[in-house]
Each structure stands twice: as structure tokens, then as C-alpha cells.
XYZ file of C-alpha atoms in Angstrom:
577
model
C 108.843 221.894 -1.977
C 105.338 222.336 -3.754
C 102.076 222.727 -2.282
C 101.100 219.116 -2.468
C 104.654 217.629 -1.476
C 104.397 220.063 1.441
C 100.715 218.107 2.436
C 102.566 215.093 2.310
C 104.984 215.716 4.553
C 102.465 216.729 7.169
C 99.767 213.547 6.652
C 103.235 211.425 6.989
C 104.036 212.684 10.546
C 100.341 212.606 11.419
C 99.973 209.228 10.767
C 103.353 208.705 12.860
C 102.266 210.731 15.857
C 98.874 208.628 15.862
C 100.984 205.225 15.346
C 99.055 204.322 12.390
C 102.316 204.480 10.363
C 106.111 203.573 11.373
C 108.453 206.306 12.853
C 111.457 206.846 10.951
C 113.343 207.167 14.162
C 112.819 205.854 17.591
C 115.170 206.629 20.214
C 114.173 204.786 23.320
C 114.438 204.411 26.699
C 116.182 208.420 27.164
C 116.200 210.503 30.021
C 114.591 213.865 28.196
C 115.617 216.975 29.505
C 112.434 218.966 28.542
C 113.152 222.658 29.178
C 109.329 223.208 28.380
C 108.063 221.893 31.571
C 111.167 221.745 33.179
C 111.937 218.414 34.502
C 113.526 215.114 33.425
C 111.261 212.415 32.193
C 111.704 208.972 30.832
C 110.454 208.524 26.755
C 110.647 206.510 23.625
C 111.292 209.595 21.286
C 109.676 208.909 17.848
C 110.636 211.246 15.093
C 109.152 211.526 11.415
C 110.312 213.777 8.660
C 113.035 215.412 10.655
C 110.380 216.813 13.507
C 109.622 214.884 16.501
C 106.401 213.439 16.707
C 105.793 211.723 20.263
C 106.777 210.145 23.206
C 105.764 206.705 23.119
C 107.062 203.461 21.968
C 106.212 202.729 18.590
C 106.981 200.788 15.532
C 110.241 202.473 13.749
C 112.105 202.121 10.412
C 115.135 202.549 12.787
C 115.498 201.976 16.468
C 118.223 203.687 18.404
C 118.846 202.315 22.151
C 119.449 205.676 24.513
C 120.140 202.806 27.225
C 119.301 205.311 29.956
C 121.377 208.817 28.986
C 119.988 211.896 28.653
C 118.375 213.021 25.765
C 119.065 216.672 25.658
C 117.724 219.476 23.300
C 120.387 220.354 20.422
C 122.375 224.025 21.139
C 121.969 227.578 19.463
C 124.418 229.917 19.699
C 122.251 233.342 19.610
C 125.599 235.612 19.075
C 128.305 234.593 17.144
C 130.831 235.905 14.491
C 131.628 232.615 12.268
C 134.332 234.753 10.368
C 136.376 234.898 13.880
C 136.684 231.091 13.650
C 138.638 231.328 10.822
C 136.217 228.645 9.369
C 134.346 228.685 5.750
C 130.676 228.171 7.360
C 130.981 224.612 5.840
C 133.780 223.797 7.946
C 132.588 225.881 11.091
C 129.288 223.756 10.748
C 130.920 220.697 10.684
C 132.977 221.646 13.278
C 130.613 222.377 15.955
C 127.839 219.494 15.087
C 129.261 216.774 17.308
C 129.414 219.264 20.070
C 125.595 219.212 20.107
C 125.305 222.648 17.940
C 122.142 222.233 15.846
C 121.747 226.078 14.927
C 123.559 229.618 15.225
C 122.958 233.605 14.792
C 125.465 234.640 13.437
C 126.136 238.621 12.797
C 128.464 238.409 9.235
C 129.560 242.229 9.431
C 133.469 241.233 9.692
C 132.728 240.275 6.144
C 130.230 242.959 5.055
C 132.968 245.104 6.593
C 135.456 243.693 4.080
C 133.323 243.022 0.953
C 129.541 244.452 1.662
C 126.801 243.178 0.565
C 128.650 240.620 -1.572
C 129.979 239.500 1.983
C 126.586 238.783 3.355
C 125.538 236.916 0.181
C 128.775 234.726 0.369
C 128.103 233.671 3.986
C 124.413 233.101 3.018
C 125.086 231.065 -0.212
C 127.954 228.907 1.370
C 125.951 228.104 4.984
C 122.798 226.887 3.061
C 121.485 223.432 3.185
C 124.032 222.154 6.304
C 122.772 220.554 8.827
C 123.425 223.049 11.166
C 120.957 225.498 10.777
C 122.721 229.062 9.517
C 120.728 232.295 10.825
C 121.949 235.942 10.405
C 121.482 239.303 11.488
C 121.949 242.323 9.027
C 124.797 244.140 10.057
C 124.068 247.658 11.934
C 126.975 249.249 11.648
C 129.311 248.607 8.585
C 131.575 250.697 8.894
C 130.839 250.823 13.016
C 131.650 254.416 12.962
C 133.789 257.141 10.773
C 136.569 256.801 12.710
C 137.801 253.543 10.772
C 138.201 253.215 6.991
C 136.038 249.813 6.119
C 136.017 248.068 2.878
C 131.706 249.060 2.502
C 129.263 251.393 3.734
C 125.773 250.002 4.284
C 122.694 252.042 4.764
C 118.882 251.877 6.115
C 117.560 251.055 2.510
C 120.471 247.903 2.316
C 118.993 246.754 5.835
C 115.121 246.684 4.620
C 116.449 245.350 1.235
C 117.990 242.456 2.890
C 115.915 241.938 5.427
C 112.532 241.579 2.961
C 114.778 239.427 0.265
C 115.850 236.792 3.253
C 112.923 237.000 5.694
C 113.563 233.232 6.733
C 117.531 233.628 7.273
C 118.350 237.021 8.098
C 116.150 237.582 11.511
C 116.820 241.234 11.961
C 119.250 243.720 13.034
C 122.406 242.972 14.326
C 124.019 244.433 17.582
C 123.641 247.989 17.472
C 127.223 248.877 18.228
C 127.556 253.175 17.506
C 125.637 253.367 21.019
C 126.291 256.973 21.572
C 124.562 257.414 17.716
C 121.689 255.594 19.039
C 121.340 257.938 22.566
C 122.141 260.882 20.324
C 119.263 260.571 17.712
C 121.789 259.860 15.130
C 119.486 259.864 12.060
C 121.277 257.429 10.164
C 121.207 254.867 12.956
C 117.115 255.402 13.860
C 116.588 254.975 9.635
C 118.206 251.650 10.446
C 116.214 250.434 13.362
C 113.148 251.659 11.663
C 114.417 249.579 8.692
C 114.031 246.590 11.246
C 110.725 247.924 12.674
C 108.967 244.136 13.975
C 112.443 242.261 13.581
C 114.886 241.089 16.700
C 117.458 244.148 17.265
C 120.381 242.921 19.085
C 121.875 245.421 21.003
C 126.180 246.201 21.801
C 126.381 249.126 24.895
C 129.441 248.382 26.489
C 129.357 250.192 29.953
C 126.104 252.001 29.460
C 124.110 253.023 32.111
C 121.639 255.466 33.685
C 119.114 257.663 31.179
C 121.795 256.767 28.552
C 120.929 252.911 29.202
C 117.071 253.932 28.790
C 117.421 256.092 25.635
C 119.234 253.150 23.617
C 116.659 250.332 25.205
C 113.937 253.038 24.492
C 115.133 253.163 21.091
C 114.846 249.180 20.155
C 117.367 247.075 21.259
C 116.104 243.801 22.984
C 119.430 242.442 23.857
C 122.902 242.824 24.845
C 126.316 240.166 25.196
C 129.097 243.093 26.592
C 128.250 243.247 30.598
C 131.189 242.233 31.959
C 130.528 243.796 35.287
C 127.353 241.746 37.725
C 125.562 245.277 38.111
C 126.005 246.194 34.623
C 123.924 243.339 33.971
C 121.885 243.816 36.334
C 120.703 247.057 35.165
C 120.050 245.611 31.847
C 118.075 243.368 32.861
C 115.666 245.293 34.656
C 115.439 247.170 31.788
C 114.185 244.138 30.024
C 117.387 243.030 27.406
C 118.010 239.794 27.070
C 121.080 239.665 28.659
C 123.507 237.024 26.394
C 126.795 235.495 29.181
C 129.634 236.049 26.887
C 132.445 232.861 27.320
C 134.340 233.020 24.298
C 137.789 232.724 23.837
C 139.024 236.265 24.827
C 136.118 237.595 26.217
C 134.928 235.626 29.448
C 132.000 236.807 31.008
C 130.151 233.647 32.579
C 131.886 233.379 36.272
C 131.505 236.721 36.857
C 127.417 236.802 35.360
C 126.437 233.086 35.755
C 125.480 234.199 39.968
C 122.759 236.866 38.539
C 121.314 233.770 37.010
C 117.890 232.776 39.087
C 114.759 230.505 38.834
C 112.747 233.494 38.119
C 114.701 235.385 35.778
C 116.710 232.562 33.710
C 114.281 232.785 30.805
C 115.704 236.408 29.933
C 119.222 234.829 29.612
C 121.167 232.957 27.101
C 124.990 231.365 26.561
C 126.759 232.762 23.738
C 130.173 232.414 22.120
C 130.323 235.376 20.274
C 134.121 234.817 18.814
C 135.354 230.947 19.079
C 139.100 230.397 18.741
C 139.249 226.884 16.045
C 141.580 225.346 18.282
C 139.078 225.954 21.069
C 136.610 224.613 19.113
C 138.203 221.838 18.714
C 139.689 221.379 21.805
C 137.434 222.645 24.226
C 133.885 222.670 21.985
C 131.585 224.777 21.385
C 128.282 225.473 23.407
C 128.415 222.529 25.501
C 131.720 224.049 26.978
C 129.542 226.859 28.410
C 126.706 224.422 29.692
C 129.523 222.313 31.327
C 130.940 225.650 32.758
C 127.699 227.063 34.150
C 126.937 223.767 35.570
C 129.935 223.494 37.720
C 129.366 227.203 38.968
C 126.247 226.260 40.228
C 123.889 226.425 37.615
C 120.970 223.261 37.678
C 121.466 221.498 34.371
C 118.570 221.599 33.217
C 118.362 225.005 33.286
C 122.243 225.888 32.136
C 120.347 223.747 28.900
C 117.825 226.045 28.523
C 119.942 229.119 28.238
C 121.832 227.255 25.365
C 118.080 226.098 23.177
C 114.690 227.143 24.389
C 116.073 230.887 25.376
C 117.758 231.748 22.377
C 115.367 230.216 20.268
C 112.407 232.079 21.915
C 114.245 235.613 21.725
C 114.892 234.833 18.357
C 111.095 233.909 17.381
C 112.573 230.381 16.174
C 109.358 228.348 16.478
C 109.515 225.014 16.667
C 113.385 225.220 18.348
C 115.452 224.427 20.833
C 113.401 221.830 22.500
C 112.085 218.368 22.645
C 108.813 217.735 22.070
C 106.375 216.929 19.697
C 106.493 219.413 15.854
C 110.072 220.376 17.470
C 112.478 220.019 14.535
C 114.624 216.836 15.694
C 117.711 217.849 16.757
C 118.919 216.481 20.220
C 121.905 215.016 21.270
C 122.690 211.972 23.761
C 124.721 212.699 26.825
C 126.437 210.588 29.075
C 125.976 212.576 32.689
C 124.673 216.138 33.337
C 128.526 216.673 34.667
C 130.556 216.576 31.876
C 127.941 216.844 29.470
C 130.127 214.284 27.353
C 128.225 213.888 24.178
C 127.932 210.199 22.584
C 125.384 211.034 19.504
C 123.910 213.469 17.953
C 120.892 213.912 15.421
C 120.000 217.009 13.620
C 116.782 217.171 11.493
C 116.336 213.235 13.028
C 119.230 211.975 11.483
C 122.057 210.661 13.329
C 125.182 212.954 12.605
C 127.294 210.327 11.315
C 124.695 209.870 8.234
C 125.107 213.608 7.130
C 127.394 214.965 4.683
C 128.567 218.673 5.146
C 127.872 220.227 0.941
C 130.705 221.737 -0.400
C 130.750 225.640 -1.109
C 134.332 226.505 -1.622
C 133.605 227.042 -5.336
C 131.866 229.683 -4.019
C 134.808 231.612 -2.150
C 135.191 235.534 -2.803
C 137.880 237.379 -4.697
C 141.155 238.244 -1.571
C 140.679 241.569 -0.720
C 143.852 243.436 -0.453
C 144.344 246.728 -1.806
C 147.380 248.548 0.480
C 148.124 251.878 -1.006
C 152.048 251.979 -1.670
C 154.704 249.914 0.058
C 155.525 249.807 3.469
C 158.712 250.141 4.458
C 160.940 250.559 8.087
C 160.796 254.411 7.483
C 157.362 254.736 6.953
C 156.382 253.182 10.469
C 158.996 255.358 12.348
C 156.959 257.959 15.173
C 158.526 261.263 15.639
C 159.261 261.908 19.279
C 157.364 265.273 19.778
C 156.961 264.627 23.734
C 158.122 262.834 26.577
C 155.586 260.779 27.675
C 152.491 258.995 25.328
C 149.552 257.342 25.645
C 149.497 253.628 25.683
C 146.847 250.845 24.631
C 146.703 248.259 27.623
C 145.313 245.102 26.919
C 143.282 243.739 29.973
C 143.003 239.531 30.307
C 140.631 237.924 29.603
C 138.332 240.809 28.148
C 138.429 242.854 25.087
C 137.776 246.415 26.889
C 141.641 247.944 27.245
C 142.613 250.819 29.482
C 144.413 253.917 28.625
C 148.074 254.473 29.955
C 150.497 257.136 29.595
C 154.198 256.120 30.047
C 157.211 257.879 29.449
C 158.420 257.386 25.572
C 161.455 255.263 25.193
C 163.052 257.603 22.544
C 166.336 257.305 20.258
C 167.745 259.433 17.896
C 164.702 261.358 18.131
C 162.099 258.554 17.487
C 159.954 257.234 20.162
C 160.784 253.331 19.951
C 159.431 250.025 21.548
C 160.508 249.239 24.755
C 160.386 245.557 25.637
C 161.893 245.510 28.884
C 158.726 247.196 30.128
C 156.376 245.133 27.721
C 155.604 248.239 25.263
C 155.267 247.421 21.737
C 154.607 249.865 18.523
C 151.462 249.145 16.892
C 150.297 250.153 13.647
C 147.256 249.512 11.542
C 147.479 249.710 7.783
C 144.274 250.350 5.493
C 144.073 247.664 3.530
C 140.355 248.140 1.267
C 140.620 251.449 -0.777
C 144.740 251.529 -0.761
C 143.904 255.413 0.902
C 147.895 254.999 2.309
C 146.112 255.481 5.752
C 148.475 254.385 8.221
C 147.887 254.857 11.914
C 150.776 254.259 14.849
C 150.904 254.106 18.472
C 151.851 251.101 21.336
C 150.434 248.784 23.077
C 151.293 246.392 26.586
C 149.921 243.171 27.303
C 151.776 241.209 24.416
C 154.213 240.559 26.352
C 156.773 240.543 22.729
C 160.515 240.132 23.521
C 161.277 240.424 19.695
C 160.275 240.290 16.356
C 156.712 241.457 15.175
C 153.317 239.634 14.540
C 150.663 240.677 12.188
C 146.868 239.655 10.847
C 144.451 241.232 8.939
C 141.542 240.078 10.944
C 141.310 243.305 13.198
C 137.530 244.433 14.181
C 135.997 245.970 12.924
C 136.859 247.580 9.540
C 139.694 244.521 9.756
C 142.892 246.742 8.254
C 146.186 245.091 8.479
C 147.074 245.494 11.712
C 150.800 244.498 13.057
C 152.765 245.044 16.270
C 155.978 244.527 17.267
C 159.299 245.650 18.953
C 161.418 246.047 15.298
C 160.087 247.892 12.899
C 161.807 246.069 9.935
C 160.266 242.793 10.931
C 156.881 244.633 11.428
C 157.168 245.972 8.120
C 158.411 242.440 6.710
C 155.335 240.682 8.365
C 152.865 243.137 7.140
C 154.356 242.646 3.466
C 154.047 239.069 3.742
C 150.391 239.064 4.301
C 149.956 241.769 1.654
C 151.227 238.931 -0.880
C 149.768 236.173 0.422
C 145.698 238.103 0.428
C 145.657 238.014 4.313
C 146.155 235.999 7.481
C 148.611 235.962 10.107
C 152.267 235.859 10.401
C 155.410 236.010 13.159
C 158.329 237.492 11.977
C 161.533 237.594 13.746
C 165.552 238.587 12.439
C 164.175 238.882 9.285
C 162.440 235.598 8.793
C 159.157 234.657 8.267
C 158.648 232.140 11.232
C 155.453 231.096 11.083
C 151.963 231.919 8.719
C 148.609 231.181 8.300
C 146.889 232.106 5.007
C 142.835 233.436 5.200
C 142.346 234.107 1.491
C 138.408 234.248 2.059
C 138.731 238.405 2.399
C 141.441 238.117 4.609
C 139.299 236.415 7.721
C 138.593 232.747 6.804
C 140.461 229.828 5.740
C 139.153 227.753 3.257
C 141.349 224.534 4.510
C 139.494 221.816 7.051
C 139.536 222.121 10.702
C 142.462 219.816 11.262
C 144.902 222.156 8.852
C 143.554 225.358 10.675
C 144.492 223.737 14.131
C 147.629 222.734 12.876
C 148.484 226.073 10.981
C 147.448 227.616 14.277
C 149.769 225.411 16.654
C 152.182 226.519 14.642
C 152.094 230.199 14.806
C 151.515 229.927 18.483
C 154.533 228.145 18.730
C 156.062 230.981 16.689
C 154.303 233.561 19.210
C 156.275 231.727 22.082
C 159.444 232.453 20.711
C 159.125 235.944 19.926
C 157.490 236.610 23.433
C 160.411 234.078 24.509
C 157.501 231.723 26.675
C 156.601 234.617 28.977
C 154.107 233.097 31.381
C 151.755 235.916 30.949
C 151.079 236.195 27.566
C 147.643 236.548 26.586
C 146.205 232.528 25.628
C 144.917 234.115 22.353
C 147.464 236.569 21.549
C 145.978 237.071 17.915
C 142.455 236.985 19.099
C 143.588 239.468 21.523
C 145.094 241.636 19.148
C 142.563 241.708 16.858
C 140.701 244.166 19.055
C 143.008 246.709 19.377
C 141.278 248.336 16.731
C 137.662 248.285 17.524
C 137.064 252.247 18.429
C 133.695 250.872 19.579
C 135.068 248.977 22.707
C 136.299 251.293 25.771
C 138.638 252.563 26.107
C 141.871 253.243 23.831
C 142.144 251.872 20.500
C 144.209 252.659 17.200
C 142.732 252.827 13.299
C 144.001 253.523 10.253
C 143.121 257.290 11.079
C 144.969 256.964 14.614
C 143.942 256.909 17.953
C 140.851 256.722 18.978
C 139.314 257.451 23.145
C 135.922 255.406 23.215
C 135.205 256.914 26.140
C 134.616 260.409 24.549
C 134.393 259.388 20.884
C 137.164 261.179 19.556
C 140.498 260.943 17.956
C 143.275 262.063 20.827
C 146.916 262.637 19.973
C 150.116 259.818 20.851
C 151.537 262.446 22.648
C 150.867 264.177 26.148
């Protein structure tokens, strides 16, 4: 927009606000939750240009009866991961719009693990002009640490780079996950936060506490979404992050945070999603699933609405966000009852949702990236039996922390094998970027898999092929199949492909609508229940779930390419004890 089209603009919703010209919206007679002076007042809400421009009654191009409902500020989510949707950013934006969603920050390192830079640019140049507003961090830690192999390596001159060529969409660095780096003086890591010197620095510190806790806070990191314990938070915030309540679809944070919550404190808190299951999303929804949640643990609505729009945006330095109120960008939803939070309309920009149409970027999808050095085979993923008694990955519900278990090894002819009847699994991650052959083994609980073998090649954070199962031919013949088919997930069982779902945008995202995801997905959980023959404790997301088995920057065991990996003390242990 030029100079003069840009003076336009502004004289237009001037002459709106003073009523000497006609609103292009009025939406009257609402019920405004205004999270700016906290309280619930009755308005005409007159909108010009996309920006709202009063609160009276007014001559309008279009009126819009609110009949009495609440008019309530749209959502942001300040931490989320749109790969882990599964969704081309087209699709995950019109996906979460009629939940209320007007704008998310979204931290695209799954990709930038993958591809790199080209990654970050794909994300950007497909997310642009959709009505839900698109915002990104620059990814911290790609790869997260050297115990992974990752498909890039990004430095402290890519950061500044970034950061200086996108100053309005990339708003700084992204969680700062190699904590012990940070503590340490790692000089990589500081050349990165200096890189971001004046930006927002999102922070990832798992379990950190004491003078540890103050050295990474010291160093720059405003914020943090992993407490998963009340104290944990608690200790962050008095330390002054901006403590983000976690309720995604594996990792589920908000009952045991949400009490921490109070009058005086809630502006240092936000609701975040962080990773979204599709079928959740579509099911379930998106951000208004947490305000619902928080509200029915106790939470007063209006301010369970702030942590989900004025918060975020303020941390964020969105000006002009996540309220309602005059030279607020428009974007506001209409809600039945501040129960349910059942949304009837939305309007992003000042346009009602149902007038917008979602562009179309899948010409701009990136090459598959697949490069598995030489084929895997039954042999290849057999373990050696060189004790009695190994360690073992333990999946915990409902979080994506695991413990660390030593069993005795279920061992024939001199190879230490899965062991269903006590829910132990083999696990192996393949390398997948650089075809290196690296090809890491070990087992895993919590699957709860009777048979067969499942596989995916989303698996944070370098995102190698990672598979599990109680057979190693049908691990090896579900790993092949998403070799061929550039990524995804698949359930194998007796030699038969059972069930797939194809992600040929670098082996994370689907470029199919939401409705084929969801179906796709219902699918392969169906297939899921068959192999783990409908065992009542199975984890709700098994994929989700397994998907963080590899991420050596989550406590406490985890398996890469390069083999197991203790969080706890940052180094590689053996299978065997």
C-alpha cells in the first residue's frame, strides 16, 4: 500500500469514528467482554477498514444484530507448532477460524529441522495473506542438540538474517530448548540470543530450577510452556517468565496450573496449544477448548479470555491485538454463554468469516524429503543380547516427559526381543535426511502393542523415521512403506499394510483438507486398535505420543538415530545394564 493509499485508509476510519461517514460494520446490541478494563459492557461495535472504530450506534454499510451475546475478543495462540497438525498453514488456518482463532505464533523448526531455511520460507510464503494472522519465531535450536542427526544446521548469523529480512512476521527467537547450553555459556547458543538482542525469546527448561533457573532467565528468556508441576511454575514465575498453560493434545498442563492462576498475577499468563491433534481440532477446537476448560476449573471468564488475546498479544508486542476497542484490528467472535463458549460468528479483519476465502498455496509445497541410507531389512533391526536386564523408555500419560526403566531383557536365540505380555516394544529410529545409515534401537512401554508395528516420520525433533513394534519384519515393512510413499504414518500387521496416512510436505504435513486428514486419521486409529487389540489404556494419541520418544531435549530417556540418549545428564548411555 503506498504512502497516499495508506492516508486514506486512516481519514476513512476517522471520519467513521467521528460518525461523519458510514461504518462498514456495525454489530449491535453485544455484550463486550473488554479485557482492557475488565468488565462486560453493552455496545454498538462500529468497525471501518478492518479496525474497530467505536462504540456507539451509527449509520453502517452493514448491520449485524448481536441480539444480546457476547462479543468476545478473537484468540492467539502464543506457542504452537502448525507442522504437528498435520495441516498445510492454509488448511490449519481455515481450520481453526470458526473456533474464534484470529492469530498464532507459531515456532516452524519441525520444518527448518527437515528442510532449513527453505522450511521457514515455505511456512512463511504459504501462511501469507489468510485471515488468520501467521506469526513466527526463528528457530533456536535446529538441530536441538548433537545428539540427533537433523536435516539443517542453523546458526547466529541465519537468526539475525531472518530476523532483519521478516521484522513484521518473524517476532524473535523461538523457545530456547539446549537449556543446559544456555546455563553453561554455550557460545553458540549466547551468539544466538544476542542475534535476538530487543526481540521476544521464548524460553523451553523443562524441570529447571534453583541458580540453574536464574542463569537461563538471566540469560534472556521471557517465557516458558513445559511446567508441568504447580511449584515449577511457580518458581518461574517469580522469576518473571511468562508462564504459557500447556493443554494440547498429549501434553496437558491446565488442571494441574490453571489454580496458580490469580487476579494479581493473570496478566503474566497465557493458554497455549503448542501441538494440536487435527481430529482434535476438529472435534474438540482449538483455543476456545482451553477457555471453556479453564472456565469450568474455576477460572472468571473474562479473565480465562484474556489469557487467550490481550496476554499473548502483549508478551508478544502485538499492538493493536487481542482486544476490543477502538484502532484494535477487528477480529471478535460472537458467543452464545460464557459456559460453553459456543461460538455463532466470527469476524476477522471486520469481515464476517463466512465472506473470506482461505488463498491457495499448495503450488507452493516443498520437494519430500527422504533420503534413508540403504535398505532396511528384519536383520538389520535385530539387538544383540549382551546383558540381562536393559533400560527401557516409559511413556507417562498425558505428558511428553518419559521415565527411565530397567527390566529384565526378554531374550531368544541370543537376541533381546519384544515382549508384549509385559507391554515392551522395540523401538528404532532411522535417519532419514543425509542417508548416514544411522540407525538407533532400544524399547519402549506405554503403547500398549499386542502385534504388528506402527511407524511415522514426524518424530521431534530432528523428525527421523521412527517405528516401534513387537515384529521386527512388520517394523521393517512399515518403515519401507513410508520410505516410498515420502513420509507419514503407517500400521502394519502379518505382513500387511493396514492402515496409512501420506505427509508428503517433508514428511510432517498433509497437503489434503481437514475432512481427508480426519478421515485418514480415523482410520489409522482404527488400525492402532487392532494391533494394540482395544487395550483400554492405550495412549488417546498414540502417534502424537510416539512422536516424542525421540526428543533428547525432554527428560528423561529418549532414543535417536545415534542411540540412547539420558536428558537428565546429557549423554548417550548404553541399552544394556
Amino acid at each position: 500500500m503506498s504512502e497516499s493509499e495508506s492516508l486514506a485508509v486512516y481519514r476513512h476510519r476517522l471520519a467513521v469514528a467521528r460518525g461523519d461517514a458510514p461504518a462498514d460494520l456495525l454489530v449491535r446490541n453485544a455484550r463486550v467482554l473488554n479485557v482492557l478494563s475488565g468488565e462486560i459492557h453493552t455496545a454498538d461495535v462500529a468497525v471501518a477498514e478492518g479496525v474497530v472504530v467505536g462504540f456507539s450506534g451509527r449509520e453502517a454499510r452493514r448491520v449485524f444484530e448481536a441480539d444480546g451475546r457476547y462479543l468476545c475478543p478473537g484468540f492467539i495462540d502464543g506457542h504452537i507448532h502448525i507442522e504437528s497438525t498435520l495441516l498445510s498453514p492454509p488448511v490449519f488456518a481455515q481450520a481453526v477460524a470458526p473456533h474464534g482463532t484470529c492469530a498464532v505464533v507459531s515456532d516452524p523448526h519441525e520444518i527448518a529441522n527437515v528442510l532449513g531455511l527453505s522450511g521457514i520460507e515455505y511456512m512463511l510464503a504459504c501462511s501469507r495473506d489468510l485471515p488468520v494472522t501467521c506469526y513466527f519465531m526463528m528457530p533456536s535450536c535446529v538441530p536441538a542438540t548433537t545428539m540427533a542427526t537433523s536435516g539443517a544446521r542453523l546458526g547466529a548469523v541465519d537468526v539475525a538474517a531472518m530476523l532483519a529480512r521478516y521484522p513484521d512476521r518473524i517476532l524473535g527467537l523461538a523457545e530456547v530448548m539446549n537449556y543446559p547450553g544456555v546455563v553453561a555459556g554455550d557460545e553458540d547458543m549466547l551468539r544466538k540470543l544476542r542475534a535476538a538482542q530487543g526481540k521476544v525469546v521464548d524460553g523451553h527448561a523443562p524441570g529447571l530450577t534453583g541458580r540453574a533457573l536464574d542463569a537461563y532467565v538471566t540469560a534472556g528468556p521471557g517465557s516458558d510452556h513445559e511446567c508441568t508441576e504447580l511449584e515449577e511454575a511457580r518458581e518461574k514465575l517469580r522469576r518473571g517468565l511468562h508462564v504459557m498453560i500447556r493443554q494440547g493434545s498429549t501434553e496437558q498442563n491446565l488442571d494441574t496450573l490453571i489454580e496458580l492462576v490469580t487476579a494479581e498475577n493473570s496478566a503474566q499468563f497465557s493458554l497455549v496449544s503448542d501441538d494440536r491433534d487435527p481430529v482434535d481440532l476438529s472435534r474438540e477446537g482449538h483455543l476456545n477448548a482451553l477457555v471453556r476448560q479453564a472456565v469450568a476449573r474455576g477460572v472468571p471468564p473474562l479473565r480465562a479470555v484474556a489469557m487467550a488475546s490481550i496476554n499473548p498479544a502483549r508478551y508478544f508486542g502485538l499492538r493493536r491485538r487481542g482486544a476490543v476497542a477502538p484502532g484494535f484490528r477487528a477480529d471478535f467472535m460472537l458467543v452464545d454463554d460464557l459456559s460453553s463458549f459456543a461460538i455463532s460468528d466470527v469476524f476477522l479483519a471486520g469481515r464476517h468469516l463466512g465472506d473470506w476465502e482461505f488463498a491457495d498455496h499448495s503450488c507452493l509445497t516443498p520437494p519430500r524429503a527422504m533420503r534413508v541410507g540403504g535398505e532396511l531389512t528384519e536383520a538389520g533391526l535385530a539387538i544383540q543380547a549382551i546383558g540381562a536386564r536393559h533400560r527401557v523408555i516409559a511413556l507417562v500419560p498425558g505428558q511428553i516427559v518419559t521415565e527411565e526403566r530397567v527390566v529384565d531383557a526378554c531374550i531368544r536365540d541370543g537376541l533381546a526381543v519384544a515382549d508384549p505380555s509385559r507391554d515392551l516394544a522395540k523401538l528404532a529410529v532411522i535417519e532419514r535426511h543425509k542417508a548416514t545409515g544411522n540407525l538407533g534401537l532400544g524399547f519402549v512401554s506405554g503403547l500398549k502393542l499386542k502385534r504388528g508395528a506402527v511407524a511415522g516420520t514426524v518424530a521431534h525433533d530432528a523428525h527421523n523415521l521412527i517405528v516401534a513394534g513387537v515384529s521386527d519384519a512388520d517394523m521393517a515393512l512399515a518403515a519401507r512403506t513410508l520410505m516410498v510413499s515420502g513420509g507419514g504414518f503407517a500400521v502394519v500387521a502379518d505382513g500387511k499394510v493396514l492402515a496409512q496416512v501420506r505427509l508428503p510436505v517433508a514428511g510432517l504435513m498433509s497437503d489434503a483438507p481437514l475432512e481427508v486428514v480426519t478421515a485418514q486419521l480415523a482410520a489409522l486409529g482404527e488400525a492402532y486398535r487392532q494391533v494394540s487389540e482395544n487395550a483400554p489404556d492405550a495412549p488417546a494419541h498414540p502417534f502424537m505420543a510416539m512422536s516424542f520418544l525421540s526428543l533428547e531435549v525432554i527428560p528423561s530417556l529418549k532414543l535417536t538415530d545415534q542411540g540412547l540418549f539420558d536428558v537428565t545428564t546429557f549423554s548417550r548411555v548404553g541399552l544394556f545394564v
